Every structure is written in structure tokens, then in C-alpha cells.
Amino acid sequence: MIKLTDTIKNLPHSPTLWANDLVHAKRSEGEMVYHMGFGESSFPVPERLRKALATAAHRNNYLPADGLVELTDAIKSYYRPILGDEYIDKTDVLVAPGSKLVLYSLQMAIEGDLLMPVPSWVSYEPQAKMLHTDVIKVPTKLDDDGYHISAEDLTTAILEGRKNGKNPTKLILNSPSNPTGLIIPDDELKAIAEVCKNEGVMIISDEIYGFVRHGQGYRSIASMAPDITAVTTGLSKHLSLGGWRIGFGFIPKGIDGLHNALRCISSETWSCVSAPVQHAAVEAFKGHEDLDKHIRACAEIHGFMNQTVSKGLQGYGIMAPLVQGAFYNYPDFEPFREVFAKNGIKTSQDIHELLLNEYNLATLPGKGFGAEAEVLTLRLSGCDYDGAVALAAYQNGEVLDHDFIEKYAPRVLKAIDIFGEFVKKYGQNSASCAA
Ligand SMILES: Cc1ncc(COP(=O)(O)O)c(C=O)c1O
């Protein structure tokens, strides 16, 4: 009998892609579904990049396994003022079909176990499992000031991990964060960098939402520990180019042989990112003013939509810190725990299922982000609107206010109302029993 490996047999479908497939299936049957389950920025491809891709369509050669030199040079120049001269000089670039593959390859290349803050993006842990390594969870605190990982908790996780026979060697950070929409403050990044330097732990800083910030400039841990930090990012979020499948990483020369190892992984797996896409992507790093404006406008709309969700949920007594970046909220229904329990709602999965079955509102349970099943959190993406129409309206001078969201993102508004109906029905003492 031909069998699957144990590793793959037990691997669930990525919850985000699962939610997306489910919503598309329901919608194709004519159902009205409110989709907060998938974080896909829906803004259109900027004209300049469309043209560049069309112009590059004839490019049919394989390219170097670590990326087209013209592209890696352009990436370095673009990020030099952002990540700093020292960091850029101390790193090499690797281009891959999405930063997801850079993250996977980094996990593959570095021996040992992964330190992962909770909550964290859905794919880090399954990637570690696919590579037969362990995940050591690091607790975080979320409040209105951001997404906090204390140096003490990190140190404890490292030391406890070692005591338990694990080998913590790599820490993954993601700020602005998916799922929380929050940012790690600078002083805390510095403290984390110090712990990692002292303990010999590499930092993998996932900065895919680096340009989707609501009110603050780009922040990175890179310059605080340049010899041991890899930054991963790409074009999927701030330029809404997820389907182009292009991402890249800055790989520290300070970790001997790492860049070469990643180049080998690339050469034995994806070979190179599609040549037309790499040639077209060069345009994204030339500092064109029209692209900068586009990126800013999209970030502002994301900020407006998702902060409206935070405020709406706060109005219903749900814990939902005002998002600071990315396009997610990570509300916590802890204030309703007792009454929810009387109504049979005990886990994030219970909340997720009720919202889907009763209100056709797709969300993701906090469990998928590393939280314990009983933690009453959801991950919500505020992207369920036509980005092309909303962006055109904003560029034509329409103001980001209640009328704007009512006109261009009515499903986002309705989703907020649904949370109101939900907590009224299940979060108040007189609530009826959930089946
Ligand atoms: C936190 C985070 N990191 C990485 C990725 C991967 O992005 P890509 O592979 O499209 O570059 C995503 C995409 O959803 C994400 O949310």
C-alpha cells in the first residue's frame, strides 16, 4: 500500500486558505457571506507595474537561484535608508516565490527549535512541524500600546526550553503583526535583540507588513542585531501582489554559510522566481513617486477600515486594541467568558462556528494562531470590499469617514453589527442556549 508520511498525513490545510475556499464556495451558491477570514489586500496592480510585467513577458530564461542581480541590487538600494547602511552591508538578498518560502527555507537551514510568540501567524508552526523541529511558545501581552514580548519571558522560554531538552536557536518576530494588527515598541525590540545576542539565538523578523502602518514610520529590529537578523518581506501586502508570488529576505553574512545554503535550497526546489515577475518587480524599487503615493493611500484605507472595526467592537464591550498596522484585528471576548460558558461557548472555535453558521460571518479562531483552545480570541481581516473602487474614490478626494465605509465597504460595517448582535444574544445573562 502506498502511504503518506506521518508528517504530511496530520498536516491540516492552512486555515486562512481554507476560510477563503469556504467563502468562495458559499458565494458561488449565491449566499451573502461576510468575509473576515482571509487577509488579502484587494487593491489593483499599479499601472506602472502592469506595464512592466507586460513588457517582460518575453523573458523566458532561468535566472540565478538567489534572484536577478538587477533586482537584488534595486532591493538593497531601496531598503538602505529604511534598514540602515550597516544592516544592508552585512546582508545578502534572496528572492523567492513569496516570503513564505524564505521563512520556510530559513527554518530549514538553521539547526534547532523555533521560539514563537503567541499569538503568531498561522504558518510558522506547521512549517516547523514539516521540518521535524519543535516550537517553543513565548507569551505576549496585547494592549493599546502594542504587542509586547518581554525580555524576561523570552529568556525564561529559552532557559526552560533548554531544561526540557529543546534547542532554541531561532526566534520569529512579526511586527506589524498578523494576527494582532499591533506593533512591538522600539525599546522592547532592543531588549529582545540583546537577549538573542547573549543567548546565541537568530532573529527572523517577518516585516511583510512593514509599509502597512497606521501613523508610525517603518520600524525594524535589523539594525539592533545586524549579524544575527534575517528580515523577510515582499510585495504581497503593501502592493497587493500576493498572487505574483514574489518575496525576499535579507540574509545576515554573520551566520556563516547561510546565504549559500538558501541558494542551494532554491536551486533544488523552485530554481528561481518567474523571470517576467522578477524583471517587473525591479520597478517597485526605483522610488517612483506614484508608487509611493499608491502605497500610502492603500495603507491609509487599510488603517481606516480596520480601526473602524476596532472601535466598533470596543463599543460592544469586546477587547479590541486600536490596530497600528497590517489589516487585522484580534479581539478577545474574555469579558463575556462566564455568560458565554452558560451558553455552551467555551473555545475560540465555538465562537468561530456560531458566527459562521448563524450569521454567515467568516473569521478565524485564535487557536490557529498558537493560542490555547480556551482563549476566546478571533482573527479578523478587514479587507472584504472592492479595493479598486475604494482606492479610486479616495484618490478622487473622498474623505475616509462613516459615509465612505457605508458606501464602499458595507460588508465590513455589517460584520461589525453582527458582533453587536452576537454579544447581545450570547453574552448577556438572559441569553438563550446555544445548541
Ligand atoms: C505574517 C505573514 N508573513 C508572511 C506571509 C507570506 O506572504 P508571501 O508569501 O505572500 O510573501 C503572510 C501572508 O499572509 C503573512 O501574513
mmCIF file of C-alpha atoms and ligand atoms in Angstrom, residues 39 97-101 103 121 124 174 178 206 208-209 233-237 242 245-247 328, ligand 1:
data_model
loop_
_atom_site.group_PDB
_atom_site.id
_atom_site.type_symbol
_atom_site.label_atom_id
_atom_site.label_comp_id
_atom_site.label_asym_id
_atom_site.label_seq_id
_atom_site.Cartn_x
_atom_site.Cartn_y
_atom_site.Cartn_z
ATOM 1 C CA GLY A 39 -6.075 38.726 4.706
ATOM 2 C CA PRO A 97 8.260 32.782 -4.676
ATOM 3 C CA GLY A 98 6.770 34.579 -1.667
ATOM 4 C CA SER A 99 8.323 35.382 1.696
ATOM 5 C CA LYS A 100 6.600 32.217 2.973
ATOM 6 C CA LEU A 101 9.287 30.230 1.172
ATOM 7 C CA LEU A 103 10.665 31.750 6.062
ATOM 8 C CA TRP A 121 0.839 33.905 12.076
ATOM 9 C CA TYR A 124 5.237 29.329 11.309
ATOM 10 C CA ASN A 174 6.284 39.767 13.111
ATOM 11 C CA ASN A 178 -0.732 39.240 11.766
ATOM 12 C CA ASP A 206 8.925 38.948 9.290
ATOM 13 C CA ILE A 208 5.823 41.724 5.349
ATOM 14 C CA TYR A 209 3.503 44.472 6.731
ATOM 15 C CA THR A 233 9.335 40.704 3.281
ATOM 16 C CA GLY A 234 7.878 41.047 -0.211
ATOM 17 C CA LEU A 235 5.297 42.770 -2.365
ATOM 18 C CA SER A 236 2.200 40.841 -1.296
ATOM 19 C CA LYS A 237 0.818 43.261 1.264
ATOM 20 C CA GLY A 242 0.219 38.197 -3.300
ATOM 21 C CA ARG A 245 4.419 35.219 -5.715
ATOM 22 C CA ILE A 246 7.490 37.234 -5.046
ATOM 23 C CA GLY A 247 9.133 37.751 -1.696
ATOM 24 C CA TYR A 328 -6.236 42.669 11.142
HETATM 25 C C1 LIG B 1 2.637 37.430 8.706
HETATM 26 C C2 LIG B 1 2.812 36.933 7.323
HETATM 27 N N1 LIG B 1 4.036 36.557 6.947
HETATM 28 C C3 LIG B 1 4.269 36.080 5.711
HETATM 29 C C4 LIG B 1 3.239 35.974 4.789
HETATM 30 C C5 LIG B 1 3.582 35.394 3.436
HETATM 31 O O1 LIG B 1 3.439 36.289 2.412
HETATM 32 P P1 LIG B 1 4.012 36.000 0.966
HETATM 33 O O2 LIG B 1 4.436 34.568 0.907
HETATM 34 O O3 LIG B 1 2.893 36.295 0.038
HETATM 35 O O4 LIG B 1 5.194 36.931 0.789
HETATM 36 C C6 LIG B 1 1.944 36.369 5.138
HETATM 37 C C7 LIG B 1 0.827 36.224 4.191
HETATM 38 O O5 LIG B 1 -0.317 36.145 4.519
HETATM 39 C C8 LIG B 1 1.730 36.882 6.440
HETATM 40 O O6 LIG B 1 0.531 37.315 6.835
#
